[in-house]
CSV table of C-alpha atoms in Angstrom, one decimal:
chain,number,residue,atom,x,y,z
L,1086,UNK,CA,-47.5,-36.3,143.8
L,1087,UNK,CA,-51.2,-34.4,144.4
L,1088,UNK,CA,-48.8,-31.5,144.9
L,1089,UNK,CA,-47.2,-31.9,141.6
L,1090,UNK,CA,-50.0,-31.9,139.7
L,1091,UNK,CA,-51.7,-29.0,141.2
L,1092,UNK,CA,-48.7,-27.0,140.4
L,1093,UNK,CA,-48.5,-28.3,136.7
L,1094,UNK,CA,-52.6,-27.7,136.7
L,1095,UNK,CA,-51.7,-24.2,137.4
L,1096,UNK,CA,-49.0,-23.4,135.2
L,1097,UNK,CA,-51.2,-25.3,132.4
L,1098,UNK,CA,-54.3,-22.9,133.2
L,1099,UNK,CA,-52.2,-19.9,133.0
L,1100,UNK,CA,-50.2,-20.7,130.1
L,1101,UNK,CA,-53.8,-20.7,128.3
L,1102,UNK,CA,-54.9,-17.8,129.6
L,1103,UNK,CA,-52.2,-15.7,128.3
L,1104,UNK,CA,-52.8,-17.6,125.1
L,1105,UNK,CA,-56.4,-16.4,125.0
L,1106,UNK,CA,-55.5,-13.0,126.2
L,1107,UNK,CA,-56.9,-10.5,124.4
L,1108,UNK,CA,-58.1,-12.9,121.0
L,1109,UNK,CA,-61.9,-11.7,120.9
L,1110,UNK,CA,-64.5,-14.5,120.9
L,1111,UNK,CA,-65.4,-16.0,117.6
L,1112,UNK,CA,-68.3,-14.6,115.6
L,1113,UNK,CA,-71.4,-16.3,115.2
L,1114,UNK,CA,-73.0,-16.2,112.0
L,1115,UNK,CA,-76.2,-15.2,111.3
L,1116,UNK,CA,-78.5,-15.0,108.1
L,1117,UNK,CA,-78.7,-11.0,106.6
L,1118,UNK,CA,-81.9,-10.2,108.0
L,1119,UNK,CA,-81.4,-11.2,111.9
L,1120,UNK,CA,-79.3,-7.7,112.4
L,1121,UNK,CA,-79.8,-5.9,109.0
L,1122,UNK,CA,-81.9,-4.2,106.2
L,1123,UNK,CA,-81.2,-3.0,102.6
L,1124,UNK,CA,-80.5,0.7,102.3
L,1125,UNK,CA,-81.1,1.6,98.9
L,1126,UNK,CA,-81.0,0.1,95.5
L,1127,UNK,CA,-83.4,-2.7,97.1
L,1128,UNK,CA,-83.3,-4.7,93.4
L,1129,UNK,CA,-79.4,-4.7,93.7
L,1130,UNK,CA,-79.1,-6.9,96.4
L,1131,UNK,CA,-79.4,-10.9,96.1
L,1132,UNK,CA,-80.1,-13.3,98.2
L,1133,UNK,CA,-78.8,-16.8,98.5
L,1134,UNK,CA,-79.1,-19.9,100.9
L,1135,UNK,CA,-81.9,-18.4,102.9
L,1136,UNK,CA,-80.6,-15.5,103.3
L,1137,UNK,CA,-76.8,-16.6,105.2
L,1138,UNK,CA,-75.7,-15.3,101.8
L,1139,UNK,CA,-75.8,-12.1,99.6
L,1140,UNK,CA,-74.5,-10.3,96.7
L,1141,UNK,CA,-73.9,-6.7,96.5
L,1142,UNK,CA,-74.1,-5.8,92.7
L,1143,UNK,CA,-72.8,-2.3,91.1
L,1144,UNK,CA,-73.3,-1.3,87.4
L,1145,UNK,CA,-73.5,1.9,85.9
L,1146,UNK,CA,-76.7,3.3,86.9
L,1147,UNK,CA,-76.2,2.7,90.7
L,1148,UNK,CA,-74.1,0.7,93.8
L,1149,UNK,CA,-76.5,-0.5,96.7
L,1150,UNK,CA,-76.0,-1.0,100.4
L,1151,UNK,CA,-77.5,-2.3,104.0
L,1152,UNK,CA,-77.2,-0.8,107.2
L,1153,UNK,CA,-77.8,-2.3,111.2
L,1154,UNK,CA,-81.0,-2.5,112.2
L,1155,UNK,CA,-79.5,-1.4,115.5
L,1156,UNK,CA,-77.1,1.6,117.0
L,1157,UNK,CA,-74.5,0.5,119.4
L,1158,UNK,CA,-72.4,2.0,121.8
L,1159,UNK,CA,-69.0,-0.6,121.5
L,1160,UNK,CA,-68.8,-4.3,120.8
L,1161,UNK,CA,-67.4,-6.2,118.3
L,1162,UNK,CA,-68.8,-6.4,114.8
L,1163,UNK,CA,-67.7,-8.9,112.3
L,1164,UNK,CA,-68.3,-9.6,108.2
L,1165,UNK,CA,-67.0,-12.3,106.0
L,1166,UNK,CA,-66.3,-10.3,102.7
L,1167,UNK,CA,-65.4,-11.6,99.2
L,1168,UNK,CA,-64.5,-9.0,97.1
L,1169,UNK,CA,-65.0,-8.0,93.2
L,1170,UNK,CA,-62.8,-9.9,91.2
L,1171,UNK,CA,-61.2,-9.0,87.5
L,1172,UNK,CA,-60.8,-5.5,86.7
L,1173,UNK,CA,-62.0,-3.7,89.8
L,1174,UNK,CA,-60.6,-0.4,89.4
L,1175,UNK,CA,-63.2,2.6,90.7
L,1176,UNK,CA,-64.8,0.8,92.9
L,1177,UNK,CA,-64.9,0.8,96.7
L,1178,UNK,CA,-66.4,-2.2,99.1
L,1179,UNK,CA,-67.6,-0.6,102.3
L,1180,UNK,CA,-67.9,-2.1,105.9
L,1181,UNK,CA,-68.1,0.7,108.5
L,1182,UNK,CA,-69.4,2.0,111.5
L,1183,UNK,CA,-71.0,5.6,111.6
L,1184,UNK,CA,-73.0,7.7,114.1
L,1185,UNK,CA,-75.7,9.8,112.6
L,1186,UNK,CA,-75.5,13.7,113.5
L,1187,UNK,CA,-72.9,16.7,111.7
L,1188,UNK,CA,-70.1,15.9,114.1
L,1189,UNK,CA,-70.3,11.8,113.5
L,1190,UNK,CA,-68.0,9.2,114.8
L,1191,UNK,CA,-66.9,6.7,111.9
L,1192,UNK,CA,-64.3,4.1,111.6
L,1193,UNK,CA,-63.8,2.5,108.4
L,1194,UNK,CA,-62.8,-0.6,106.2
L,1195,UNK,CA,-62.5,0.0,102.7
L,1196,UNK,CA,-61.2,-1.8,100.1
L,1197,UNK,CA,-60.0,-0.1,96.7
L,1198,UNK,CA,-59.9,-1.6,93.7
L,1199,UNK,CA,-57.5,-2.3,91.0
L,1200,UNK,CA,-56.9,-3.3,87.6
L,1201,UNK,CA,-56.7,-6.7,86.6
L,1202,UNK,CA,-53.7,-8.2,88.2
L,1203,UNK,CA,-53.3,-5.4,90.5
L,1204,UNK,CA,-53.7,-5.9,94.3
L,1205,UNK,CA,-56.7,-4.5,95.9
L,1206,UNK,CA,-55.6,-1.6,99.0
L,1207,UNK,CA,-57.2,-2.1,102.1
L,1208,UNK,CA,-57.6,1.6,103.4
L,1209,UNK,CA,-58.9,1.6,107.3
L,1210,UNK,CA,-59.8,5.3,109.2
L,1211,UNK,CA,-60.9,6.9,112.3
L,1212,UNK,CA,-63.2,10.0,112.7
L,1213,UNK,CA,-64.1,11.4,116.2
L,1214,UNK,CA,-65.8,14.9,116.4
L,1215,UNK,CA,-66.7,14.8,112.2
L,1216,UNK,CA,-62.7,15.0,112.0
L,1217,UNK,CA,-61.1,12.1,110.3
L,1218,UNK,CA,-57.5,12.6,108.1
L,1219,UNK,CA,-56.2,9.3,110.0
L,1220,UNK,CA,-55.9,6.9,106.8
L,1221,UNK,CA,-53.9,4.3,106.9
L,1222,UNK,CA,-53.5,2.1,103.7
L,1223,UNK,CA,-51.9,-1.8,103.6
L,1224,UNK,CA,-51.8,-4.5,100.9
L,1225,UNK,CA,-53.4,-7.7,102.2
L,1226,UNK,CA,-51.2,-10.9,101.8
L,1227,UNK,CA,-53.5,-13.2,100.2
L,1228,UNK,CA,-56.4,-12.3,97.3
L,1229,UNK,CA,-59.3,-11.5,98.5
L,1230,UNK,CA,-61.3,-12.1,95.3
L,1231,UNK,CA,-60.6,-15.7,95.5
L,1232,UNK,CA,-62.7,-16.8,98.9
L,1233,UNK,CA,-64.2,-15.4,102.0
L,1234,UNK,CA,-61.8,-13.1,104.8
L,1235,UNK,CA,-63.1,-12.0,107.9
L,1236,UNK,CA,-62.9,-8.5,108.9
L,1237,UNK,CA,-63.4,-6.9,112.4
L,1238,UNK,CA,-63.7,-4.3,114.4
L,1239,UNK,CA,-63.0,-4.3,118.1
L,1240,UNK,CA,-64.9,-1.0,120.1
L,1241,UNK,CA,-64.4,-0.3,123.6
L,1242,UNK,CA,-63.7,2.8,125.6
L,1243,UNK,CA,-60.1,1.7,125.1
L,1244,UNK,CA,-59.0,0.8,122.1
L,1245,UNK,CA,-60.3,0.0,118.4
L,1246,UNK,CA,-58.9,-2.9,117.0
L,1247,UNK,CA,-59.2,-3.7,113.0
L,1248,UNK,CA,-58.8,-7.4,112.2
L,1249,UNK,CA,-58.0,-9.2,109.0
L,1250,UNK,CA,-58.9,-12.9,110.4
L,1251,UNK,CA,-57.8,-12.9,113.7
L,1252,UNK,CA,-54.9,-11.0,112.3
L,1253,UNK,CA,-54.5,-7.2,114.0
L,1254,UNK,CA,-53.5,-4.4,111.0
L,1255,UNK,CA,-54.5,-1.9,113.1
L,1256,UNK,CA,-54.8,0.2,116.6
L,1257,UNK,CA,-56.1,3.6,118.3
L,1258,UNK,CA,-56.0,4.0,121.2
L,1259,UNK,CA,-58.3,6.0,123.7
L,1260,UNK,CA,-55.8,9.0,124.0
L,1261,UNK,CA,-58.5,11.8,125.5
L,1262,UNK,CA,-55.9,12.0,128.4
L,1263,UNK,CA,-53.3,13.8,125.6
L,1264,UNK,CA,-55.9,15.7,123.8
L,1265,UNK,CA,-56.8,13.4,121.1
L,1266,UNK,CA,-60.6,13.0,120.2
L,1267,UNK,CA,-62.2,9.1,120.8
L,1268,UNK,CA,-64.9,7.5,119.9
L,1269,UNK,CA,-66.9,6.7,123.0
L,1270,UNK,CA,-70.8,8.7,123.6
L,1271,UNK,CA,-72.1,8.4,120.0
L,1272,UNK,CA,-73.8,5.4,118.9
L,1273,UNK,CA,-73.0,3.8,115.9
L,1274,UNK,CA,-74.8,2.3,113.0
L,1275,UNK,CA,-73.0,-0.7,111.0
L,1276,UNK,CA,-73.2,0.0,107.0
L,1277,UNK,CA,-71.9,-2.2,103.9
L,1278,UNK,CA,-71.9,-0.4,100.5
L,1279,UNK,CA,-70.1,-1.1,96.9
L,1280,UNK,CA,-70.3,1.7,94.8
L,1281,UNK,CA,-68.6,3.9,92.2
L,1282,UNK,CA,-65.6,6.1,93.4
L,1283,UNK,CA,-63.7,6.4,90.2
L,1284,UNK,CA,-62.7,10.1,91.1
L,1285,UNK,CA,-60.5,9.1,94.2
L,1286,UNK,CA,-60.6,5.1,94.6
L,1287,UNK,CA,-57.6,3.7,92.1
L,1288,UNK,CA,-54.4,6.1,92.0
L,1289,UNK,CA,-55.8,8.6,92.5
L,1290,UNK,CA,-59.1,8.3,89.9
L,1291,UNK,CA,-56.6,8.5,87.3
L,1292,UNK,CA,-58.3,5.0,86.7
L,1293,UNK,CA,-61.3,4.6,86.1
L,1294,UNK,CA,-64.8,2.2,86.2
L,1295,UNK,CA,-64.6,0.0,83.2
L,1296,UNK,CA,-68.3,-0.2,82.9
L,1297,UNK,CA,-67.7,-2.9,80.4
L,1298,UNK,CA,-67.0,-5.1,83.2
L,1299,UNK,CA,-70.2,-4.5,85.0
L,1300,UNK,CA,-72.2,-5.6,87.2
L,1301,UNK,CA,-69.0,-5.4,89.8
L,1302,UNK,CA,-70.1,-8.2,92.3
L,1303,UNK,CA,-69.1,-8.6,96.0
L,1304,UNK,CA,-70.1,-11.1,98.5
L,1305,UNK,CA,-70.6,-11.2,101.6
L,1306,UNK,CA,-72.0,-13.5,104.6
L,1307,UNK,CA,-71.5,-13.9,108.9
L,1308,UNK,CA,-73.8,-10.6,109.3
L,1309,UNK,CA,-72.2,-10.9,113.2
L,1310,UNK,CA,-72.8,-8.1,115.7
L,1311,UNK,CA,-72.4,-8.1,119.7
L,1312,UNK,CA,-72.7,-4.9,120.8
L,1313,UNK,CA,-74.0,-2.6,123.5
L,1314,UNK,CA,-77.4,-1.8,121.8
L,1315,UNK,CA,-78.2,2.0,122.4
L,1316,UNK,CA,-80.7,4.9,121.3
L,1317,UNK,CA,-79.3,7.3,118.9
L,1318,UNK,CA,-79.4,9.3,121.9
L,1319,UNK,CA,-77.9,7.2,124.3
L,1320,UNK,CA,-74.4,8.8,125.9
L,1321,UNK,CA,-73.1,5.6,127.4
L,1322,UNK,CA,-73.7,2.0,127.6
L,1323,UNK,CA,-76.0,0.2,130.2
L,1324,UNK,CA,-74.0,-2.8,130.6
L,1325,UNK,CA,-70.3,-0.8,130.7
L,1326,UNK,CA,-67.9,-2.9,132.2
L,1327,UNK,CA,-69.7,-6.5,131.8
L,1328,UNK,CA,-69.8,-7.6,128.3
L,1329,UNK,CA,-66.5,-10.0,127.0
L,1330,UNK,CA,-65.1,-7.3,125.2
L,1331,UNK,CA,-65.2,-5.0,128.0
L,1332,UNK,CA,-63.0,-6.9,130.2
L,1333,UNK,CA,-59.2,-5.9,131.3
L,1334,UNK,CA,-57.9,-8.1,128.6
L,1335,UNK,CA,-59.3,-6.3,126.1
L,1336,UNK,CA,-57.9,-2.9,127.0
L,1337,UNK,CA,-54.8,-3.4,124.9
L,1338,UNK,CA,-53.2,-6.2,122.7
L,1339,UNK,CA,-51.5,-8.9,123.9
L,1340,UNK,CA,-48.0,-9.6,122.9
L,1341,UNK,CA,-48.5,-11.9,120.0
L,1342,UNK,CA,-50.9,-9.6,118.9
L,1343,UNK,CA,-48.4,-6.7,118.9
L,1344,UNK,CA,-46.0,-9.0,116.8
L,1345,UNK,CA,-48.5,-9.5,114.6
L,1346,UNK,CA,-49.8,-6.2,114.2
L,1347,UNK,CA,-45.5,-5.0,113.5
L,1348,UNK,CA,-45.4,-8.2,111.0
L,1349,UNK,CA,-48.6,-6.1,109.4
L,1350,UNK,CA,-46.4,-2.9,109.3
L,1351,UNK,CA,-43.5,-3.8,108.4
L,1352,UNK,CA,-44.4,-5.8,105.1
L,1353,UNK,CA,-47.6,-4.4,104.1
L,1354,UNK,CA,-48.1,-1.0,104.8
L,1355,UNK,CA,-47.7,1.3,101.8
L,1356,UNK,CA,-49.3,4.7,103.6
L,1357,UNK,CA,-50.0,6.1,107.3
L,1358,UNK,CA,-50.7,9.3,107.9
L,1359,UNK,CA,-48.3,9.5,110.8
L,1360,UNK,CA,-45.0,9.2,108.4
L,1361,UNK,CA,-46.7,11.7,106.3
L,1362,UNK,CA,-44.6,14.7,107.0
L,1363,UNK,CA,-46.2,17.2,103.8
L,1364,UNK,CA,-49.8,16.8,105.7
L,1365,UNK,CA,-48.5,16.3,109.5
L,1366,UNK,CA,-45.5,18.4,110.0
L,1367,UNK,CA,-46.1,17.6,113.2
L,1368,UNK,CA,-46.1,14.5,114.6
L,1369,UNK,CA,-50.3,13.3,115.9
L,1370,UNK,CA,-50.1,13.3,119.6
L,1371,UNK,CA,-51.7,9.6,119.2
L,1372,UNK,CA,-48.7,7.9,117.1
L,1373,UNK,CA,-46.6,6.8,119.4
L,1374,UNK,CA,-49.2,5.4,121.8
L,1375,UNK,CA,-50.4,3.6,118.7
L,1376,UNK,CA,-47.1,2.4,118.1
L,1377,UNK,CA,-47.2,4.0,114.5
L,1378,UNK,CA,-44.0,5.1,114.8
């Protein structure tokens, strides 16, 4: 009978662990001023319930952002976001990372808006070496005007993993080995902005800001970073190898994640730049290890 159960003990404990394979730990949420600062346009930025809370507000004279008090060299860096609601055509909610010389790393969240009635575009990108052209853009399968979402990024020197809840929309892979540039020796500042992109943001910027609509309000709380803090100047991290998100399981997705992350592709996508034949006539070395394709 002892037997038994320590055989059933064992299948139990790795049953679970392959459930909690690769799912990154939850964020804790802090108030706005424990990892960040305001940027510019100080007077457009509220704050509410001591600061767990704040409002991002664009009108017609200016947009405003904050940025990490911090750089960091991988982690994983989380931000409950509600977006502008209504007519929101023009303008574009920001939640990326970004190193800080010529040749900068960046990888992005940004959300498009639409007209009234019109579903907001999620468009997430990559830039290694100052060379991004690696957009992706999906529809998101609830509103995100109506209540908080939690978006993500996973960073390590294997992967980056974009999260929609604990939903994956997106992977790239550390492909150095094929030629393919990676983020991985420039540190990286956090930044949230709303402004005005009317010349690109909504088809095109053949729609544009309805100023009569302003201010164009979005929300945001968790303000959650656990990353390897660095110097700007800093080529690689001090604790490589023994943070959570560090670990083996994070080096790739598990295979609920993968199903998730096809579920994501197959209903939702409406543009990756690896299908796009006029500007790639030549499939990226990175696609299929991305599982793009």
């Amino acid at each position: 009978m002892g037997s038994s159960l320590w055989t059933l003990c064992l299948v139990l404990s790795s049953l679970a662990s392959i459930a909690l394979c690769g799912t990154p730990r939850r964020p804790i949420d802090v108030q706005f001023g424990r990892n960040y600062y305001p940027t510019w346009a100080y007077d457009h930025i509220k704050y509410f319930n001591g600061g767990s809370e704040i409002q991002l507000h664009l009108d017609k004279y200016t947009g405003t952002g904050f940025q990490s008090k911090g750089s960091y060299l991988f982690g994983h860096f989380s931000m409950h976001i509600k977006m502008v609601p209504g007519d929101s055509a023009g303008t574009v909610t920001a939640f990326y990372l970004s190193s800080q010389n010529s040749e900068h790393d960046e990888i992005d969240f940004e959300f498009l808006g639409n007209r009234t009635g019109q579903p907001y575009i999620l468009q997430t990108n990559v830039f290694s070496g100052g060379k991004g052209d690696k957009e992706q853009r999906i529809f998101l399968w609830f509103d995100p005007t109506k209540e908080y979402h939690r978006y993500s990024i996973l960073w390590n020197l294997y992967q980056i993993v974009f999260f929609v809840d604990d939903i994956p929309i997106r992977v790239f892979k550390n492909s150095k080995d094929i030629g393919v540039r990676f983020p991985f020796d420039q540190p990286m500042k956090i930044y949230n902005s709303l402004w005005n992109a009317d010349d690109w943001a909504t088809r095109g910027g053949l729609e544009k800001t309805d100023w009569s609509k302003a201010p164009f309000i979005a929300h945001y709380k968790g303000f959650h970073i656990d990353g390897c803090e660095a110097s700007v100047q800093a080529k690689f991290c001090a604790t490589q190898g023994t943070r959570w998100w560090d670990q083996p399981e994070f080096r790739d997705l598990d295979a609920a994640q993968w199903r998730r992350l096809r579920w994501v592709r197959q209903k939702y996508t409406i543009y990756n730049y690896c299908t796009d034949r006029k500007r790639f006539p030549q499939l990226p070395l990175e696609c299929k290890r991305d599982r793009d394709i």
